[in-house]
Amino acid sequence: MVSEEVGDKYFCILVDEARDISKREQMAIILRFVNNHGILTERFFSIKSVSDTTSMNLKNEISNVLVHHDLHVKKIRVQGYDGASNMRGAWNGLQALFLKDCPYAYYVHCFAHRLQLTLVSAAKGVNVIWKLFSHLDNIVNIVISSTKRIPELHIAQRNEIEYMLSIGECDSGSVLGDHSPNGRAKAEVREIYRNMASFEFVFILNLMHKIIRTSYTLCQIFQRKSQDILTAITFVTTTKTCLQEFRECGWNEFLQEVKVFCSRNEIDMLDLDCLYKIGRSCRQTTIEHHYHIDVFNAAIYFILMELNTRFNEPSVELLSLSTTLDHKNSFDSFNIDDICKLATKFYPGDFIDQEIVALEYELIYYKLDVMQNLKVSILVELCQQLIENGQSNVYVMLIRLIHLVLTLHVSTTTTERAFSAMKHVKTALRNKMEDDFLVDCLTLYIERGLAKHIDVNSIIDEFYALKSRMTQFR
């Protein structure tokens, strides 16, 4: 059982809510903690049906589940929810209500959600990029609106791949046929194709592909299970560095890639030396200058600005001080005073004055000992190795602090995986089954550690067995 693994340890609660196929609100609860072997773990805990999604009701439901499994709210050290007002509200949100009962249950907004909001805000900040996504919506709608266009698109793609394999180059492929029943739809198809075949569309499409590809690794890092926050912060910094280098040094190479793309796909290139009038003003510049400064530089600038705003960890003192435990680069950031400050300021309920003194002495010996003997790359591995080597009995206060820092989560994607598992079971066909029974069965099934290998028939068998037992009890 998950509650037995957690025991009296500190833990983080990750909570998300979503509607199932029956349009009922379901709340998934995940617990994040460090187990007895020093392994950072995120485990499914419960799914609850909730009719009322107000912050107070959600708080009561979560508290009841924890109490039922002998877990104490006072042991919560981190809360992880999405950005909805009922969850993250500073005054009446769920996180604020838990902070009244447990003042050290710090709220961390899901990093994956932050990155998504970063890309959306940046797209809105540059008008031509926002127009691109509007065009993409129209393209998708046109294709899926006709049952004949989808297979025709597949045929065009297959022909293009075969051609590429035969000559080693790209071909423009086949243009979608027009199976629209009226003239208006034909005009829409022509307009969409005209936009797709424009230099501006190609330029923005390639630029966004480059930016999203650069941030893809960061996105994957955020969605890994049991990711520690120090590693995530490091990758945020690396991503910002890559984007800044692309902005400063990547223009010529990128422009050449766009030119090659246009040539291969028979897209008319603009004369980049021609004058370009900016908006309603009288200011004129060249077309190349416009795409370089007003589009290329501006798009990357907005991305960097949003990343700095949404991932401004130096302004979040808790996370900033946590990085002092990072042992990369020969403990360059290791600072005994900052580590003690982390314990005294943010976890005063977990360290009495005598323990802070003990922590300081442990850190002096630890720095010399660990630098010479431990070979690990991330904080999670350090925690495991200290326990495996029996050194957790020496660095008692330090291990306690490391456990607290490791509960700081990166994302709430584990809750979304729980909802994915729910979709395997709660299909429209099975929706006639009583919801409460079905949720209980799913909860039992996932608690047994079988969620990674969902077997719908086994869950249904569990459902009928549980239902039969309850009927006999009645």
XYZ file of C-alpha atoms in Angstrom:
474
model
C 0.000 0.000 0.000
C 1.160 3.521 -0.773
C 0.325 4.749 2.730
C 2.645 2.107 4.210
C 5.480 3.244 1.916
C 5.010 6.854 2.976
C 4.668 6.098 6.686
C 5.626 9.164 8.715
C 7.789 10.685 5.968
C 7.292 14.090 4.418
C 5.410 14.047 1.144
C 4.060 16.162 -1.690
C 0.489 16.011 -2.977
C -0.120 16.344 -6.717
C -3.754 16.934 -7.590
C -5.620 17.463 -10.843
C -9.217 17.229 -11.905
C -10.920 16.275 -15.148
C -14.266 15.090 -16.471
C -14.673 11.469 -17.418
C -16.856 10.014 -20.189
C -19.930 10.337 -17.947
C -19.271 14.111 -17.541
C -18.527 13.653 -13.835
C -15.645 15.517 -12.215
C -12.886 13.193 -11.053
C -9.976 14.238 -8.838
C -6.721 12.285 -9.043
C -4.327 12.390 -6.083
C -0.647 11.441 -6.427
C 1.860 11.275 -3.565
C 5.510 12.175 -4.101
C 8.037 11.080 -1.459
C 11.448 9.507 -0.879
C 11.147 5.852 0.113
C 13.277 3.903 2.593
C 15.894 3.171 -0.094
C 16.367 6.842 -0.947
C 14.458 6.490 -4.218
C 12.304 9.438 -5.248
C 8.839 8.038 -5.922
C 5.560 9.305 -7.338
C 2.712 6.901 -6.667
C -0.941 6.976 -7.563
C -2.967 7.334 -4.370
C -6.639 7.841 -5.125
C -9.293 8.974 -7.578
C -12.336 10.667 -6.098
C -15.579 11.720 -7.724
C -16.356 15.304 -6.751
C -19.604 17.105 -7.438
C -18.316 20.403 -6.090
C -14.949 21.727 -7.304
C -14.715 24.677 -4.938
C -11.388 24.914 -3.154
C -12.899 24.163 0.260
C -14.643 21.011 -0.920
C -11.504 19.758 -2.687
C -9.495 20.423 0.454
C -11.969 18.457 2.586
C -11.989 15.541 0.127
C -8.188 15.358 0.040
C -7.924 15.629 3.831
C -10.488 12.860 4.302
C -8.569 10.534 1.977
C -5.299 11.214 3.813
C -6.853 10.711 7.249
C -8.506 7.489 6.086
C -5.044 6.108 5.253
C -3.434 7.403 8.478
C -1.448 10.104 6.677
C -1.132 13.468 8.402
C -1.771 16.753 6.645
C 1.005 18.236 8.800
C 3.492 16.091 6.850
C 2.678 17.784 3.525
C 5.646 19.855 2.405
C 4.741 20.615 -1.218
C 1.511 21.112 -3.181
C 1.274 20.683 -6.939
C -1.763 21.825 -8.931
C -2.502 23.532 -12.229
C -2.933 27.276 -12.640
C -6.719 27.436 -12.101
C -7.846 30.065 -9.597
C -9.612 27.540 -7.351
C -6.313 25.652 -7.037
C -3.539 28.259 -6.881
C -5.469 31.272 -5.561
C -3.323 33.128 -3.023
C -6.250 33.874 -0.677
C -8.966 31.271 -1.111
C -7.375 28.730 -3.431
C -6.729 25.122 -2.451
C -3.052 25.805 -1.803
C -3.897 28.718 0.506
C -6.322 26.591 2.540
C -3.702 23.888 3.102
C -1.111 26.508 4.068
C -3.361 27.543 6.962
C -3.113 24.015 8.388
C 0.475 23.387 7.302
C 2.540 26.565 6.778
C 5.418 24.630 5.136
C 3.304 22.999 2.415
C 4.743 25.169 -0.361
C 2.935 25.460 -3.683
C 4.891 24.902 -6.914
C 3.129 25.543 -10.220
C 3.630 22.675 -12.688
C 6.697 23.406 -14.835
C 5.136 21.730 -17.884
C 2.157 24.085 -17.643
C 4.512 27.040 -17.297
C 6.325 26.060 -20.474
C 3.027 25.709 -22.338
C 1.945 29.157 -21.166
C 5.346 30.508 -22.207
C 4.905 29.347 -25.806
C 1.311 30.583 -25.989
C 2.214 34.028 -24.626
C 5.157 34.325 -27.000
C 2.950 33.407 -29.957
C 0.484 36.134 -28.982
C 3.316 38.633 -28.627
C 4.273 38.459 -32.329
C 1.315 39.041 -34.634
C 2.612 37.063 -37.632
C 3.155 34.006 -35.431
C -0.391 34.227 -34.097
C -1.619 34.424 -37.705
C 0.349 31.248 -38.511
C -1.535 29.230 -35.917
C -4.826 30.616 -37.218
C -3.857 29.420 -40.698
C -2.918 26.002 -39.290
C -6.348 25.723 -37.649
C -7.992 26.462 -40.998
C -5.799 23.885 -42.758
C -6.729 21.177 -40.276
C -10.432 22.054 -40.473
C -10.417 21.942 -44.271
C -8.683 18.553 -44.365
C -10.860 16.830 -41.775
C -14.099 18.314 -43.138
C -14.021 15.899 -46.087
C -13.676 12.119 -45.869
C -12.059 12.151 -49.316
C -9.309 14.630 -48.451
C -7.744 12.575 -45.648
C -6.919 9.492 -47.776
C -5.861 11.807 -50.604
C -3.409 13.513 -48.248
C -2.048 10.103 -47.229
C -1.541 9.168 -50.874
C 0.265 12.454 -51.542
C 2.534 11.866 -48.558
C 3.288 8.296 -49.641
C 4.100 9.420 -53.188
C 6.387 12.127 -51.864
C 8.246 9.696 -49.595
C 8.702 7.239 -52.453
C 10.013 10.035 -54.653
C 12.401 11.220 -51.934
C 13.736 7.700 -51.512
C 14.298 7.346 -55.243
C 16.208 10.606 -55.822
C 17.264 11.630 -52.323
C 15.539 15.008 -52.501
C 12.212 16.547 -51.532
C 9.406 16.959 -54.011
C 6.527 19.388 -53.761
C 4.046 16.499 -53.671
C 0.453 16.562 -54.785
C -1.899 19.409 -54.004
C -5.089 18.448 -52.206
C -8.015 17.966 -54.491
C -11.174 19.984 -53.983
C -14.160 17.799 -53.109
C -16.128 20.679 -51.660
C -19.809 20.857 -52.595
C -20.020 24.618 -52.997
C -18.101 27.587 -54.331
C -17.500 29.104 -50.904
C -15.571 26.048 -49.736
C -13.568 26.062 -52.986
C -12.588 29.648 -52.333
C -11.518 28.724 -48.787
C -9.306 25.937 -50.133
C -7.680 28.285 -52.619
C -7.076 30.911 -49.916
C -5.545 28.363 -47.553
C -3.261 27.044 -50.270
C -2.241 30.601 -51.152
C -1.245 31.197 -47.516
C 0.643 27.898 -47.330
C 2.598 28.733 -50.475
C 3.698 32.150 -49.212
C 7.209 32.991 -48.055
C 5.902 34.406 -44.763
C 4.083 31.176 -43.889
C 7.169 29.093 -44.672
C 9.444 31.431 -42.727
C 7.270 31.426 -39.574
C 6.621 27.687 -39.803
C 10.354 26.940 -39.926
C 11.059 29.418 -37.140
C 8.482 27.905 -34.792
C 9.708 24.427 -35.667
C 13.199 25.504 -34.633
C 12.034 27.123 -31.390
C 9.768 24.239 -30.388
C 12.462 21.700 -31.248
C 14.867 23.608 -28.984
C 12.374 23.524 -26.105
C 11.332 19.894 -26.780
C 14.061 18.439 -24.547
C 12.970 20.726 -21.728
C 9.364 19.599 -22.199
C 10.423 15.938 -21.974
C 12.476 16.645 -18.841
C 9.448 18.209 -17.174
C 7.308 15.155 -17.897
C 9.685 12.524 -16.546
C 8.499 10.633 -13.525
C 10.232 11.435 -10.233
C 12.214 14.323 -11.690
C 13.999 16.474 -9.106
C 13.604 20.226 -9.296
C 17.320 21.062 -9.250
C 17.858 19.144 -12.508
C 14.823 20.834 -14.048
C 16.103 24.302 -13.179
C 19.441 23.433 -14.779
C 17.712 22.446 -18.031
C 15.683 25.672 -18.016
C 18.944 27.603 -17.908
C 20.417 25.453 -20.694
C 17.353 26.015 -22.901
C 17.549 29.781 -22.418
C 21.228 29.688 -23.363
C 20.487 27.720 -26.555
C 17.755 30.149 -27.578
C 19.961 33.155 -26.881
C 22.769 31.680 -29.008
C 20.274 30.972 -31.796
C 19.106 34.604 -31.663
C 22.620 36.032 -31.705
C 24.360 33.668 -34.134
C 21.761 31.612 -35.983
C 20.194 34.062 -38.440
C 22.330 33.390 -41.536
C 22.133 29.613 -41.241
C 18.395 29.736 -40.558
C 17.706 32.013 -43.533
C 19.634 29.647 -45.784
C 17.511 26.727 -44.560
C 14.357 28.688 -45.423
C 15.688 29.447 -48.899
C 16.455 25.764 -49.513
C 12.981 24.807 -48.286
C 11.346 27.316 -50.630
C 13.426 26.097 -53.563
C 12.588 22.443 -52.985
C 8.880 23.113 -52.552
C 8.527 25.651 -55.389
C 7.718 28.558 -53.061
C 8.437 31.977 -54.553
C 11.272 33.716 -52.693
C 10.922 37.378 -51.868
C 13.556 39.859 -52.918
C 15.027 40.436 -49.477
C 16.701 43.677 -50.561
C 13.418 45.369 -51.476
C 12.016 48.067 -49.217
C 9.346 47.123 -46.692
C 6.935 49.643 -45.148
C 6.294 49.012 -41.453
C 2.614 49.288 -40.584
C 1.000 52.698 -41.008
C 4.204 54.535 -40.194
C 6.399 56.095 -42.828
C 9.409 54.107 -41.665
C 10.839 51.799 -44.308
C 13.386 49.048 -44.127
C 14.412 46.072 -46.241
C 12.394 42.859 -46.241
C 15.372 40.963 -44.813
C 15.722 43.468 -41.974
C 11.996 43.113 -41.228
C 12.104 39.314 -40.986
C 15.388 39.373 -39.097
C 14.570 42.025 -36.490
C 10.765 42.255 -36.341
C 10.065 38.527 -36.607
C 13.130 36.332 -35.924
C 14.639 38.387 -33.100
C 11.262 39.429 -31.702
C 9.914 35.858 -31.504
C 12.966 34.553 -29.655
C 12.999 37.632 -27.414
C 9.400 37.003 -26.321
C 10.204 33.344 -25.606
C 13.213 34.318 -23.485
C 11.247 37.037 -21.699
C 8.457 34.592 -20.827
C 10.951 31.944 -19.668
C 12.660 34.501 -17.437
C 9.301 35.589 -16.019
C 7.739 32.177 -15.464
C 10.942 30.400 -14.405
C 12.525 33.218 -12.457
C 13.858 30.933 -9.774
C 16.342 33.409 -8.253
C 13.277 35.404 -7.158
C 11.841 32.312 -5.501
C 14.151 32.057 -2.516
C 13.186 28.524 -1.594
C 14.195 27.116 -4.974
C 17.226 29.378 -5.183
C 18.568 28.153 -1.844
C 17.780 24.565 -2.834
C 20.276 24.832 -5.678
C 23.073 25.182 -3.109
C 22.722 21.441 -2.489
C 23.654 20.808 -6.112
C 27.059 19.112 -6.254
C 27.739 19.618 -9.954
C 30.910 21.367 -11.108
C 32.825 20.421 -7.971
C 30.320 21.980 -5.576
C 30.649 25.474 -7.078
C 27.221 26.417 -5.682
C 27.676 24.547 -2.378
C 27.354 27.043 0.455
C 27.026 25.957 4.086
C 25.442 29.231 5.244
C 22.814 29.123 2.485
C 21.986 25.473 3.207
C 21.496 26.233 6.901
C 19.379 29.244 5.907
C 17.258 26.951 3.734
C 16.529 24.768 6.768
C 15.932 27.573 9.271
C 13.836 29.857 7.074
C 11.683 27.408 5.123
C 11.549 24.346 7.379
C 11.683 25.719 10.944
C 9.166 23.136 12.088
C 11.451 20.294 10.966
C 14.708 21.506 12.544
C 15.101 22.730 16.118
C 18.030 24.982 17.013
C 20.264 22.122 18.149
C 19.622 20.287 14.890
C 20.650 23.338 12.849
C 23.959 23.349 14.720
C 24.309 19.616 14.000
C 23.532 20.262 10.331
C 26.282 22.865 10.103
C 28.892 20.477 11.495
C 27.672 17.680 9.217
C 28.057 19.934 6.169
C 31.685 20.754 6.975
C 32.612 17.069 7.044
C 30.228 16.171 4.218
C 31.783 18.566 1.715
C 35.244 17.050 2.141
C 33.971 13.474 2.262
C 31.492 13.571 -0.628
C 33.695 15.543 -2.989
C 36.364 12.856 -2.731
C 34.330 9.645 -2.649
C 30.893 9.959 -4.242
C 30.435 9.851 -8.006
C 26.882 10.928 -8.801
C 25.369 13.449 -11.199
C 22.049 14.483 -9.641
C 20.595 14.970 -6.165
C 18.380 11.867 -6.436
C 21.430 9.667 -7.031
C 23.258 11.331 -4.154
C 20.397 10.515 -1.785
C 20.348 6.872 -2.886
C 24.099 6.473 -2.583
C 24.250 7.990 0.907
C 21.633 5.489 2.056
C 23.217 2.523 0.246
C 26.609 3.323 1.791
C 25.108 3.635 5.254
C 26.149 7.300 5.418
C 22.588 8.391 6.134
C 23.310 7.442 9.746
C 26.172 9.958 9.731
C 24.487 12.806 7.842
C 21.115 12.572 9.575
C 20.181 16.246 9.334
C 21.441 16.561 5.760
C 19.441 13.533 4.607
C 16.336 15.037 6.195
C 16.895 18.290 4.283
C 17.581 16.454 1.011
C 14.306 14.548 1.421
C 12.463 17.837 1.866
C 14.040 19.352 -1.240
C 13.330 16.246 -3.328
C 9.619 16.518 -2.555
C 9.658 19.774 -4.566
C 8.127 18.574 -7.808
C 8.609 19.578 -11.423
C 5.228 18.790 -12.968
C 1.824 17.241 -12.293
C 1.904 14.996 -15.361
C 1.576 11.876 -13.180
C -1.999 12.904 -12.396
C -2.697 13.161 -16.120
C -1.371 9.626 -16.575
C -3.887 8.487 -13.964
C -6.674 10.039 -16.037
C -5.290 8.252 -19.113
C -5.590 4.975 -17.237
C -9.153 5.936 -16.321
C -10.042 6.320 -20.005
C -9.105 2.675 -20.619
C -11.832 1.667 -18.193
C -14.540 4.317 -18.331
C -15.602 4.057 -21.954
C -19.046 5.021 -23.188
C -19.929 1.304 -23.463
C -19.168 0.674 -19.799
C -20.574 3.923 -18.532
C -23.725 2.210 -17.248
C -21.606 0.636 -14.503
C -21.969 2.486 -11.211
C -19.304 5.176 -11.035
C -18.360 4.705 -7.393
C -17.792 0.968 -7.802
C -15.758 1.524 -10.930
C -13.567 4.157 -9.318
C -12.988 1.884 -6.308
C -11.887 -0.928 -8.598
C -9.560 1.333 -10.531
C -8.093 2.655 -7.286
C -7.438 -0.863 -5.966
C -5.936 -1.905 -9.262
C -3.520 1.004 -9.491
C -2.589 0.807 -5.798
C -1.345 -2.722 -6.435
C 1.185 -1.299 -8.856
C -0.506 -2.643 -12.002
C -1.385 0.694 -13.578
C 1.522 0.508 -16.014
C 0.029 -2.594 -17.584
C -3.677 -1.864 -17.637
C -5.825 -4.928 -18.309
C -9.405 -3.752 -18.745
C -10.885 -7.240 -18.331
C -9.134 -7.675 -15.011
C -10.526 -4.367 -13.795
C -14.022 -5.345 -14.898
C -13.641 -8.658 -13.036
C -12.611 -6.711 -9.965
C -15.673 -4.551 -10.418
C -18.117 -7.438 -10.453
C -16.345 -9.178 -7.566
C -16.527 -6.040 -5.436
C -20.118 -5.433 -6.441
C -21.021 -9.028 -5.505
C -19.401 -8.701 -2.079
C -21.237 -5.455 -1.415
C -24.555 -7.019 -2.455
C -24.012 -9.931 -0.052
C -23.118 -7.511 2.718
C -26.380 -5.654 2.188
